Every structure is written in structure tokens, then in C-alpha cells.
JSON list of C-alpha atoms in Angstrom, two decimals:
[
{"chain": "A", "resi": 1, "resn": "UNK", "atom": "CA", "xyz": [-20.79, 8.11, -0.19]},
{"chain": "A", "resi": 2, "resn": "UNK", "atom": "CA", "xyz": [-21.16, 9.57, 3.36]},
{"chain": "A", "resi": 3, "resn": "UNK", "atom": "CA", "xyz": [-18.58, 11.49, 5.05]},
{"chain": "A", "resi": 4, "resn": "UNK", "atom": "CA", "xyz": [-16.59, 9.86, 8.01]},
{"chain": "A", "resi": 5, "resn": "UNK", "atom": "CA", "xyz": [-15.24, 11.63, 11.30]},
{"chain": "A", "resi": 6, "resn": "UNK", "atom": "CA", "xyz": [-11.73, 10.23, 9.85]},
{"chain": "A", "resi": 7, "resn": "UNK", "atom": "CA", "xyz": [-9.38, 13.23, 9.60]},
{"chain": "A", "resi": 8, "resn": "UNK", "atom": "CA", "xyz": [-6.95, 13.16, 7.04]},
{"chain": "A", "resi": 9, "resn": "UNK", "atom": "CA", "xyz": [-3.30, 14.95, 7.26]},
{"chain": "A", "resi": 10, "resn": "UNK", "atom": "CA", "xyz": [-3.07, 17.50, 4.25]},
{"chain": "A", "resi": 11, "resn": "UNK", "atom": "CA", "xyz": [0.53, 17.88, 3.12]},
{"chain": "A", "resi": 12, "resn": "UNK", "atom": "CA", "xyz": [2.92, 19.68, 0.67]},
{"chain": "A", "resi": 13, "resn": "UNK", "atom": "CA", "xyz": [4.74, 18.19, -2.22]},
{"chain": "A", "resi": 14, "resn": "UNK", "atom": "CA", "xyz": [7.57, 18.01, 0.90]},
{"chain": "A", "resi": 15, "resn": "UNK", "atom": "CA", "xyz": [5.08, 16.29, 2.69]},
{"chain": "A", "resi": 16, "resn": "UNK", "atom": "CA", "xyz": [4.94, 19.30, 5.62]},
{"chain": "A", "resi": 17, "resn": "UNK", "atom": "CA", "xyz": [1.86, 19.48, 7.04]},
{"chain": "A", "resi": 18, "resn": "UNK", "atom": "CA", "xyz": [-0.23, 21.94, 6.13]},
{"chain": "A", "resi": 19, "resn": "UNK", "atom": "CA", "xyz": [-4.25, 21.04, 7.80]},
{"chain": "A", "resi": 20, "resn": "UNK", "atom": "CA", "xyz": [-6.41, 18.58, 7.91]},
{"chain": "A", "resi": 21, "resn": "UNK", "atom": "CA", "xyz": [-9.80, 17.26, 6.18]},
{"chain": "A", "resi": 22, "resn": "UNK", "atom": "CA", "xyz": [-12.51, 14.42, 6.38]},
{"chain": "A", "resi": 23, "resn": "UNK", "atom": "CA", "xyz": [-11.37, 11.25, 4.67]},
{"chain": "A", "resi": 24, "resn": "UNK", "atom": "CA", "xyz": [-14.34, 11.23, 1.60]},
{"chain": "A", "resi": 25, "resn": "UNK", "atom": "CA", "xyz": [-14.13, 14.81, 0.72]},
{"chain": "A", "resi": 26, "resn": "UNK", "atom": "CA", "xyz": [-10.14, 15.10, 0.52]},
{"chain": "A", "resi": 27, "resn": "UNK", "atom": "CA", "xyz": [-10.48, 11.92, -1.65]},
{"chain": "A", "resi": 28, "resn": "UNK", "atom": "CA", "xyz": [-13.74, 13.40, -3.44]},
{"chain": "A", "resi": 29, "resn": "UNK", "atom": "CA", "xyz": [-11.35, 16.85, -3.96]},
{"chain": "A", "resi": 30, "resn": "UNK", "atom": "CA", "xyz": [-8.34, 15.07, -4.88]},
{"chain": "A", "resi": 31, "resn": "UNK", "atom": "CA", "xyz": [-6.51, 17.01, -1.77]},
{"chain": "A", "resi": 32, "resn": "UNK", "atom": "CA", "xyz": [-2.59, 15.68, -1.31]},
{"chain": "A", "resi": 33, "resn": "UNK", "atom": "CA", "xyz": [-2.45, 14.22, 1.76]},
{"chain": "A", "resi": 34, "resn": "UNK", "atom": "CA", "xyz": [-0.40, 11.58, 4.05]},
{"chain": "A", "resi": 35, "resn": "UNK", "atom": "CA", "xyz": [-0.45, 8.18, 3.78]},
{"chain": "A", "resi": 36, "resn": "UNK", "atom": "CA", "xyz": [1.11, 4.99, 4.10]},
{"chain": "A", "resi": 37, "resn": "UNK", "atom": "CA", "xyz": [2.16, 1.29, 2.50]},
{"chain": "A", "resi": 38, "resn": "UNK", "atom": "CA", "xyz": [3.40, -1.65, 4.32]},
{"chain": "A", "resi": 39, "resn": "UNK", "atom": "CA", "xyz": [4.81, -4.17, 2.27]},
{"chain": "A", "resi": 40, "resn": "UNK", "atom": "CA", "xyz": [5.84, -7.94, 4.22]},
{"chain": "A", "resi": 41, "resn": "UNK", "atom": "CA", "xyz": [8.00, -10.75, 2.73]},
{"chain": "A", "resi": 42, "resn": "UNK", "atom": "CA", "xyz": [8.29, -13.96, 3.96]},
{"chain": "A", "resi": 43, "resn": "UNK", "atom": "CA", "xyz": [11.93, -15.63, 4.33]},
{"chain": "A", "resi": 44, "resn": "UNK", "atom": "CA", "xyz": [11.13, -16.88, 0.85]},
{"chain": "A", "resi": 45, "resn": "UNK", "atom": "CA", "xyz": [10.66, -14.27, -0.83]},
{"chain": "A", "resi": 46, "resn": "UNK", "atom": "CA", "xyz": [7.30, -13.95, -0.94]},
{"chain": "A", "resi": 47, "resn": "UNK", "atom": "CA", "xyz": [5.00, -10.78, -0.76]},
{"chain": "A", "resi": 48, "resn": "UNK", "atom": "CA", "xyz": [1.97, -10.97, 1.15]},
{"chain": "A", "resi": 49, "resn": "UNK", "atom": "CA", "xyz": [-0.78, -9.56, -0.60]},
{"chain": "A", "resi": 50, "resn": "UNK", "atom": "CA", "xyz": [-4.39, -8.29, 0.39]},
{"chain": "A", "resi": 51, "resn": "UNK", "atom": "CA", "xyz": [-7.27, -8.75, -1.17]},
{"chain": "A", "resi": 52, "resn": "UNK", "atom": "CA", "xyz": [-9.61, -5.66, -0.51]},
{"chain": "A", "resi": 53, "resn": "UNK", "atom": "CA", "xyz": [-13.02, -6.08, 0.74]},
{"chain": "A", "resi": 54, "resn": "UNK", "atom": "CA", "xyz": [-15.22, -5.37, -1.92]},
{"chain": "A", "resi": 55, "resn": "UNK", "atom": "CA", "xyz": [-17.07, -2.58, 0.11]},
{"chain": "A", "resi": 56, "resn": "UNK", "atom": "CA", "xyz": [-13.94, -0.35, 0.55]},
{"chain": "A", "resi": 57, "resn": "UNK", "atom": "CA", "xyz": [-14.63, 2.97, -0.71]},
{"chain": "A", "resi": 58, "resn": "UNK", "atom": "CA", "xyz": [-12.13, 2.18, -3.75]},
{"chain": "A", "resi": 59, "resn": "UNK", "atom": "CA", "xyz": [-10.00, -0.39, -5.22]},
{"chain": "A", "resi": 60, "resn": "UNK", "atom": "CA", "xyz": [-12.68, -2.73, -3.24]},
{"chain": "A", "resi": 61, "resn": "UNK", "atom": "CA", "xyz": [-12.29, -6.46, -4.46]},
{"chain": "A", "resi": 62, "resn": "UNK", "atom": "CA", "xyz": [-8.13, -5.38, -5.96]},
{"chain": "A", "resi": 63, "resn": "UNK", "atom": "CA", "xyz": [-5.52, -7.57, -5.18]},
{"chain": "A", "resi": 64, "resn": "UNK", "atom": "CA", "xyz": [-2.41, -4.97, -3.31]},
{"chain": "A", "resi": 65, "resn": "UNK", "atom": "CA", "xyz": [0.13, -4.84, -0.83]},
{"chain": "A", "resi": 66, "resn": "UNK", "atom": "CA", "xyz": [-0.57, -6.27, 2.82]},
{"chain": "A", "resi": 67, "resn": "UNK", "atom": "CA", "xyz": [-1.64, -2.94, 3.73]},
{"chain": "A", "resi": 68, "resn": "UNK", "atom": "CA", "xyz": [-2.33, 0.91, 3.62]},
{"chain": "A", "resi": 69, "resn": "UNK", "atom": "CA", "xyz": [-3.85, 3.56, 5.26]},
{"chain": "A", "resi": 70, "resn": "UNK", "atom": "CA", "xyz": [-3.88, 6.79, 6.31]},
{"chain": "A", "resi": 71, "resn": "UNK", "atom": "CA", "xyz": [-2.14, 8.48, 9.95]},
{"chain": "A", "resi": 72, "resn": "UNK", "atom": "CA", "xyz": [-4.42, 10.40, 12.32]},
{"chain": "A", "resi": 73, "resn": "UNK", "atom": "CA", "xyz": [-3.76, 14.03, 13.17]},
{"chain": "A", "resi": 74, "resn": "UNK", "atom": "CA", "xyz": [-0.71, 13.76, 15.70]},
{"chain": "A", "resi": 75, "resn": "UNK", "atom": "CA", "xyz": [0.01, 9.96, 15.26]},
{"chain": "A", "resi": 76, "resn": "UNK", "atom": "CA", "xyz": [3.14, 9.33, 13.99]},
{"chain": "A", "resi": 77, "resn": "UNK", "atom": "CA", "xyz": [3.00, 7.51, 10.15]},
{"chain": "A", "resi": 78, "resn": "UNK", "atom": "CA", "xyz": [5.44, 4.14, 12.02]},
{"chain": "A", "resi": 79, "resn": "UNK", "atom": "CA", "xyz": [2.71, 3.65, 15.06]},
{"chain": "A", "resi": 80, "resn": "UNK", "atom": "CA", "xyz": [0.12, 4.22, 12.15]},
{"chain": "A", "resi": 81, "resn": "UNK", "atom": "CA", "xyz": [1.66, 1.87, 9.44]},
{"chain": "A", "resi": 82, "resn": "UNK", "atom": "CA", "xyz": [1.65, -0.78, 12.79]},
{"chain": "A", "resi": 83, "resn": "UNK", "atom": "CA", "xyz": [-1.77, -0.15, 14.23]},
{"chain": "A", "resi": 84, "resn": "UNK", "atom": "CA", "xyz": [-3.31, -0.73, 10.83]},
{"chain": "A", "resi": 85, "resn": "UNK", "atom": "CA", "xyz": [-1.55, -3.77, 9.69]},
{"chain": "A", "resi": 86, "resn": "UNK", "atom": "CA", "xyz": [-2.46, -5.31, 13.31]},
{"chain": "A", "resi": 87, "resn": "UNK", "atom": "CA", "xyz": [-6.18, -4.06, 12.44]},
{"chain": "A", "resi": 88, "resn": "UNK", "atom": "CA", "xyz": [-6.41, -5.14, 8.93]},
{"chain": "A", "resi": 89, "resn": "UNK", "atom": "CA", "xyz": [-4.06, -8.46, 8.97]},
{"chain": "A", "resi": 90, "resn": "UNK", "atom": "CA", "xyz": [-4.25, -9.42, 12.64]},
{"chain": "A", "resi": 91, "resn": "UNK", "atom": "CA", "xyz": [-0.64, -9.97, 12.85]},
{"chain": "A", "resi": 92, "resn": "UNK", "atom": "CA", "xyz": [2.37, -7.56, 13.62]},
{"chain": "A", "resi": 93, "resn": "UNK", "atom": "CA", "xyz": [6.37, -7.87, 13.28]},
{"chain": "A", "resi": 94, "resn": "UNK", "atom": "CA", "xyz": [9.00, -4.96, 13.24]},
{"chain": "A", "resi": 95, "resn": "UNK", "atom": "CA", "xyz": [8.50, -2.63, 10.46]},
{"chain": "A", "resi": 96, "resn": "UNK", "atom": "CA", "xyz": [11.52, -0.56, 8.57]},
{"chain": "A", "resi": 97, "resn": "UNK", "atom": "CA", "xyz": [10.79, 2.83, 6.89]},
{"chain": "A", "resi": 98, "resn": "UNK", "atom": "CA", "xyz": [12.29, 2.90, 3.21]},
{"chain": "A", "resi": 99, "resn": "UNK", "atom": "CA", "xyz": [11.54, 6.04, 2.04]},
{"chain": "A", "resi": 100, "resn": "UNK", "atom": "CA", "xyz": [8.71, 8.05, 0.12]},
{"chain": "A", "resi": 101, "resn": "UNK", "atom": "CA", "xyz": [6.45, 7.78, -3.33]},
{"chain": "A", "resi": 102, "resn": "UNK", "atom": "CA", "xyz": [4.04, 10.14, -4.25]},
{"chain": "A", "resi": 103, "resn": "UNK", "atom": "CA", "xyz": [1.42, 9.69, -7.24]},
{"chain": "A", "resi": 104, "resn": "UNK", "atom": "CA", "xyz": [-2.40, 10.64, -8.12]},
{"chain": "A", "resi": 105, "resn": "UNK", "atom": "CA", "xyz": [-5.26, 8.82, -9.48]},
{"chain": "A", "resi": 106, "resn": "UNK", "atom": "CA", "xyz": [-8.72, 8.96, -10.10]},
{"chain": "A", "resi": 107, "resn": "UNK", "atom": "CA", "xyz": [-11.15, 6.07, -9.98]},
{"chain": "A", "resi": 108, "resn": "UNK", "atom": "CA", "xyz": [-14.71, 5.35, -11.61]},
{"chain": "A", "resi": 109, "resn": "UNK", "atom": "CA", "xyz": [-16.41, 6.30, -8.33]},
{"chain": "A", "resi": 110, "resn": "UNK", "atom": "CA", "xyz": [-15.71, 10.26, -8.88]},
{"chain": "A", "resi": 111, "resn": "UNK", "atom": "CA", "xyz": [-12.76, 9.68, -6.02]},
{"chain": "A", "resi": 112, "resn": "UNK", "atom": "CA", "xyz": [-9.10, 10.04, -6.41]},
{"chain": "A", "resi": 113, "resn": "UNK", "atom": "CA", "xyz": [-5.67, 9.30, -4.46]},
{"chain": "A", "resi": 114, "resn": "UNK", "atom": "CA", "xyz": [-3.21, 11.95, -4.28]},
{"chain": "A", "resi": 115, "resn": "UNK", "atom": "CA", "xyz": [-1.06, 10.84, -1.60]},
{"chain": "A", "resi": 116, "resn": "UNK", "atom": "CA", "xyz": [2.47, 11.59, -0.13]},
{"chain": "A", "resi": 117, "resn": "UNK", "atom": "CA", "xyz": [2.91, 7.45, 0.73]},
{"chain": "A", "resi": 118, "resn": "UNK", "atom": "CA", "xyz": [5.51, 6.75, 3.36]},
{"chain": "A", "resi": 119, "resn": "UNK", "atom": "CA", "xyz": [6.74, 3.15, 2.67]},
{"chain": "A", "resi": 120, "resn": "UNK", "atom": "CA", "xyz": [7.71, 0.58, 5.00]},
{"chain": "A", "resi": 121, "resn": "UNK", "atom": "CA", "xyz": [8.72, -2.94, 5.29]},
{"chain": "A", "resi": 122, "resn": "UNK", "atom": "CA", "xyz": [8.95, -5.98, 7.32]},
{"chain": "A", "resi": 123, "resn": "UNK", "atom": "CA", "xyz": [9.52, -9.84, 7.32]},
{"chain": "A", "resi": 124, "resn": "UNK", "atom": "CA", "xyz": [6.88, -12.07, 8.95]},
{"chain": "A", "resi": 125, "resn": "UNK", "atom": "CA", "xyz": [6.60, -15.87, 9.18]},
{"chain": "A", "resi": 126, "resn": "UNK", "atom": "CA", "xyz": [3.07, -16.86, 11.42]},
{"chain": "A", "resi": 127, "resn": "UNK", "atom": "CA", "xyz": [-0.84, -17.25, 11.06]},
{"chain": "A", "resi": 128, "resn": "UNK", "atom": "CA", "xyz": [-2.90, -14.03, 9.55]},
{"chain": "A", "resi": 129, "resn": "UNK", "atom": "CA", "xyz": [-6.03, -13.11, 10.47]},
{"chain": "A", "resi": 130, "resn": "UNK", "atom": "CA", "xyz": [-7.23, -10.61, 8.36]},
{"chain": "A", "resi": 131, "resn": "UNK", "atom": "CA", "xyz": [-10.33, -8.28, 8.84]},
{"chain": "A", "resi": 132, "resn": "UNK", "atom": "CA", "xyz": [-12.58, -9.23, 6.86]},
{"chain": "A", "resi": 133, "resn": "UNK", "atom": "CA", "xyz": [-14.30, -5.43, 6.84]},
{"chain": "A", "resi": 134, "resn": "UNK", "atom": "CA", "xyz": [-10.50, -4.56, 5.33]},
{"chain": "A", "resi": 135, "resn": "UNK", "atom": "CA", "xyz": [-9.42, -7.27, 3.48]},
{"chain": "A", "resi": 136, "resn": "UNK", "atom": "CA", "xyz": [-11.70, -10.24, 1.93]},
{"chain": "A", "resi": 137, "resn": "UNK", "atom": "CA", "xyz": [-8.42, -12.94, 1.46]},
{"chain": "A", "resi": 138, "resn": "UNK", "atom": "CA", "xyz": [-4.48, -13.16, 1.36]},
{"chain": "A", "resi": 139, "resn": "UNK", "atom": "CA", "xyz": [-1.81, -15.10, -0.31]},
{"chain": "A", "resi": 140, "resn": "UNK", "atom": "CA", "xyz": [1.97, -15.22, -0.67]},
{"chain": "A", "resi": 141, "resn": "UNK", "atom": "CA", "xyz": [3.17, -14.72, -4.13]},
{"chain": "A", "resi": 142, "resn": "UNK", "atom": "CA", "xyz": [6.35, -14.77, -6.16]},
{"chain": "A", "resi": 143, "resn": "UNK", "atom": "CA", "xyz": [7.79, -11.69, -7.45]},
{"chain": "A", "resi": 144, "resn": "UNK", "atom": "CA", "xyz": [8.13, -13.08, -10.97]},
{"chain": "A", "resi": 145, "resn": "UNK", "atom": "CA", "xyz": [4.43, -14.47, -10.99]},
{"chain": "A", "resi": 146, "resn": "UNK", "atom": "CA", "xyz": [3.15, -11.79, -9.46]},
{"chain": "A", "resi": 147, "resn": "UNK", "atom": "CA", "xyz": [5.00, -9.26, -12.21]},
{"chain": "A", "resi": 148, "resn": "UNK", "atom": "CA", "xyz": [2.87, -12.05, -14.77]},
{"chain": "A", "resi": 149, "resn": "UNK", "atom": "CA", "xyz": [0.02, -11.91, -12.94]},
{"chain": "A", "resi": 150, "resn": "UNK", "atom": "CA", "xyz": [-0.14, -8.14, -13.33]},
{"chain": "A", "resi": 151, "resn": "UNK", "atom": "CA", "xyz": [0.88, -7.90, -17.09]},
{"chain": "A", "resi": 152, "resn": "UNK", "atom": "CA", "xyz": [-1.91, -10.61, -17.55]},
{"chain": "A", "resi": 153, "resn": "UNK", "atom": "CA", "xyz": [-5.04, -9.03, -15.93]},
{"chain": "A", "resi": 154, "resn": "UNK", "atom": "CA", "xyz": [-3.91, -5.26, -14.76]},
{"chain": "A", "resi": 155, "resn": "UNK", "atom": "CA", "xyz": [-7.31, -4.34, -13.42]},
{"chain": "A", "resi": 156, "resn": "UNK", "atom": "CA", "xyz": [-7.25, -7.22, -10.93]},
{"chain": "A", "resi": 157, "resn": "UNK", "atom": "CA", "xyz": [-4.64, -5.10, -8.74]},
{"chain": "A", "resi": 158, "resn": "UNK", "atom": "CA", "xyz": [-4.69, -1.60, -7.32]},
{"chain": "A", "resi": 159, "resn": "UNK", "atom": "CA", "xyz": [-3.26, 1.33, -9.05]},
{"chain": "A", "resi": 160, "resn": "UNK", "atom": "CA", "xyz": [-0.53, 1.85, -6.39]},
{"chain": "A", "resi": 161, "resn": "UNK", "atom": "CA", "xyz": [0.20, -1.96, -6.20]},
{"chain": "A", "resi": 162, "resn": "UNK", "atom": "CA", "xyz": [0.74, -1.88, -9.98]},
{"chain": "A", "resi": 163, "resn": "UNK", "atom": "CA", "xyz": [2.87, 1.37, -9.76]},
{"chain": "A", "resi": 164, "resn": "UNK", "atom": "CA", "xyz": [5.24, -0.23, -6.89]},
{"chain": "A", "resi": 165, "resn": "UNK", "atom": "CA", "xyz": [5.97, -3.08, -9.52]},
{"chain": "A", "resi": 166, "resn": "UNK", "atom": "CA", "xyz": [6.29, -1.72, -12.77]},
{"chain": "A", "resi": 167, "resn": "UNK", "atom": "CA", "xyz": [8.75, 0.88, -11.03]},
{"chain": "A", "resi": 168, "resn": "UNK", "atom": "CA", "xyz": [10.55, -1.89, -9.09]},
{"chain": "A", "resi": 169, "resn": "UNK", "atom": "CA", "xyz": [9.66, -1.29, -6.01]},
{"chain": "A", "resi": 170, "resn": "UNK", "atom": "CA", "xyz": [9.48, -4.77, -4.63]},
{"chain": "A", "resi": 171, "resn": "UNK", "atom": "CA", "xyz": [12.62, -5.48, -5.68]},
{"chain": "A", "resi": 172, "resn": "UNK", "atom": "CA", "xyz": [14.10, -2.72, -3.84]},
{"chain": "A", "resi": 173, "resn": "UNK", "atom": "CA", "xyz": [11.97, -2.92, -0.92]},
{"chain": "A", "resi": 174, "resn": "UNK", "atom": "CA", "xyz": [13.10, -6.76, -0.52]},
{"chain": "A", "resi": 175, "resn": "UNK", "atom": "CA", "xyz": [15.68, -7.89, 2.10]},
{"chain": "A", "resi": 176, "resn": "UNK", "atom": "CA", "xyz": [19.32, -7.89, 0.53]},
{"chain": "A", "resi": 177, "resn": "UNK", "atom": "CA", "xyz": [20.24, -11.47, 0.53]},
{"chain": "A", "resi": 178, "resn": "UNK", "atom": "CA", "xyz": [16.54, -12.41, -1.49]},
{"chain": "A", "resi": 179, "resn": "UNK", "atom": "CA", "xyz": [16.61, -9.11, -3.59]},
{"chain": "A", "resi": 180, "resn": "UNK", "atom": "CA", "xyz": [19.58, -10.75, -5.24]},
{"chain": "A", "resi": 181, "resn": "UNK", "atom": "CA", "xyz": [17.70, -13.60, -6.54]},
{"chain": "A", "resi": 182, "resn": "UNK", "atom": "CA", "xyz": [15.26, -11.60, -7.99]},
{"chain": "A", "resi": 183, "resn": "UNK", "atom": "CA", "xyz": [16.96, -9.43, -10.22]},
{"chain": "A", "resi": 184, "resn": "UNK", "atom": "CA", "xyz": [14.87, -6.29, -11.72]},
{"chain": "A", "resi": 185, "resn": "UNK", "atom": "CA", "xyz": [13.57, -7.22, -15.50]},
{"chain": "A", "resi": 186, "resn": "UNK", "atom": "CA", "xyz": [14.63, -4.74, -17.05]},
{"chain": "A", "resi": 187, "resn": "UNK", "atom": "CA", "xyz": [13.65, -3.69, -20.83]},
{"chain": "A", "resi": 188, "resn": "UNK", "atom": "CA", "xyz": [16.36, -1.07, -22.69]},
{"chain": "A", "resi": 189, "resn": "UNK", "atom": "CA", "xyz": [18.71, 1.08, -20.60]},
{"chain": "A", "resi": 190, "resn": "UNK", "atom": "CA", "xyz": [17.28, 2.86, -17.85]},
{"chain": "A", "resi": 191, "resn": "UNK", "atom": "CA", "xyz": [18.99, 6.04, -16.05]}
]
């Protein structure tokens, strides 16, 4: 895999900044870095998910969230979280930050992700026109079949995508009003 000129914004566990590195070697080196995750509901209660072109340089050909990506040295992570999901999706609508998750993973292809994610949210109801270099197809799923879906065939979904649900993130990242009627499944007594 080639490296890019795409500069990637090291960070702390605090997420401070702390330098910067090309995009294939800080995910070759497993460097902590920043990054984002948009997720988009519909008004019912729907999640938009991505399918990711198969030629990404991971996860290609995973079901996830409508989109990710990484911020550019000196652009904010809110312009970057809406400049990518206009460039992968073709759409945009008014995104609100809900807070931070970090994890780390390794894949098959000798890369990892080890990523301070910044997560945001929004509601959007009109046509999509997704890249097709970023995202192969779409569709609007059901929390509880898309909780199935997961349990069923795990490896169809990314590693972050499958994080966000088995720790409930959808749930809490869902409007109020609809996060009611989807109540978290919840197995024994949890803290």
C-alpha cells in the first residue's frame, strides 16, 4: 500500500495534539490519532448506513455508519465531519457533536485503527448520492434489525460500527423522542 500526501493529526489519550503523520504509515504504526464518525437518522428512526467501497484501504466492502474520516492539520473535526459526509454521501444537514470514543484495532492487511473518534449526529430526510470511490451502496435500517443483523453475520460490519452497537451507542446517539422507542437490550445489570 502506497503512502498518500494525507496528513493525519497525532493526539494524546486527551486527544491534544501532539504532530502529525501520513495517513498509511500512522495506520501501518498503529499511531493514536484524530478522527471522526457521523451517524444520521431519519425521522423514523432509521440509521443510514454505508457500505464501503471494496477498495478502501480497510474495512472495504463492511457495512458502517454513514460516515468517517479523518480532519486535516488546522481544520476543525465539525467542518471535517461536514466536508466528508458531503464528499462521501452527497448530501449535508446540521450536524451535533455528542462526545468522544476511543478504541484500537488491527486488521488482516498489517493496518490498525487507534483513533481518538469525535462523534456527531444529525437527522436527514432527502436523496443520497454517495461516492462511489467511498461508499459502494446505502440503506436505512432499524435499530433492532440492525442489532440482528450484526449478531447474525459480525464480519459483514466494521469493527467500530459493531463497537457503537454492542456499547449502545445508537441508542444514545438517537434523537430523544425516537430513543424512547428503542429501549437499550440490555442482558444482567450493568453499572
Amino acid at each position: 500500500m502506497k503512502p498518500t500526501t494525507e496528513q493525519l493529526i497525532l493526539v494524546d489519550a486527551d486527544d491534544r495534539e501532539v504532530g502529525t503523520a501520513e495517513k498509511i504509515d500512522a495506520h501501518r504504526r498503529g499511531l493514536l490519532h484524530r478522527a471522526f464518525s457521523v451517524i444520521i437518522w431519519d425521522s423514523a428512526g432509521r440509521q443510514l448506513l454505508q457500505k464501503r467501497a471494496a477498495t478502501k484501504y480497510h474495512s472495504g466492502g463492511l457495512w458502517t455508519n454513514a460516515c468517517c474520516g479523518h480532519p486535516r492539520p488546522g481544520e476543525s473535526v465539525a467542518d471535517a465531519a461536514a466536508r466528508r459526509l458531503s464528499e462521501e454521501m452527497g448530501f449535508s444537514c446540521p450536524l451535533e457533536w455528542l462526545g468522544i470514543v476511543q478504541y484500537h484495532a488491527a486488521f488482516d492487511n498489517g493496518l490498525s485503527e487507534h483513533e481518538v473518534v469525535h462523534v456527531f449526529r444529525g437527522r436527514y430526510e432527502g436523496p443520497l448520492k454517495p461516492d462511489p470511490a467511498e461508499a459502494e451502496g446505502f440503506q436505512w435500517c432499524d435499530l433492532d434489525r440492525l442489532r440482528d443483523d450484526i449478531a447474525a453475520v459480525p464480519d459483514r460490519f466494521s469493527v467500530w460500527f459493531q463497537r457503537y452497537i454492542a456499547e449502545e451507542w445508537p441508542v444514545a446517539l438517537m434523537p430523544p423522542r425516537t430513543a424512547a422507542a428503542h429501549p437499550p437490550k440490555v442482558a444482567g445489570n450493568r453499572p
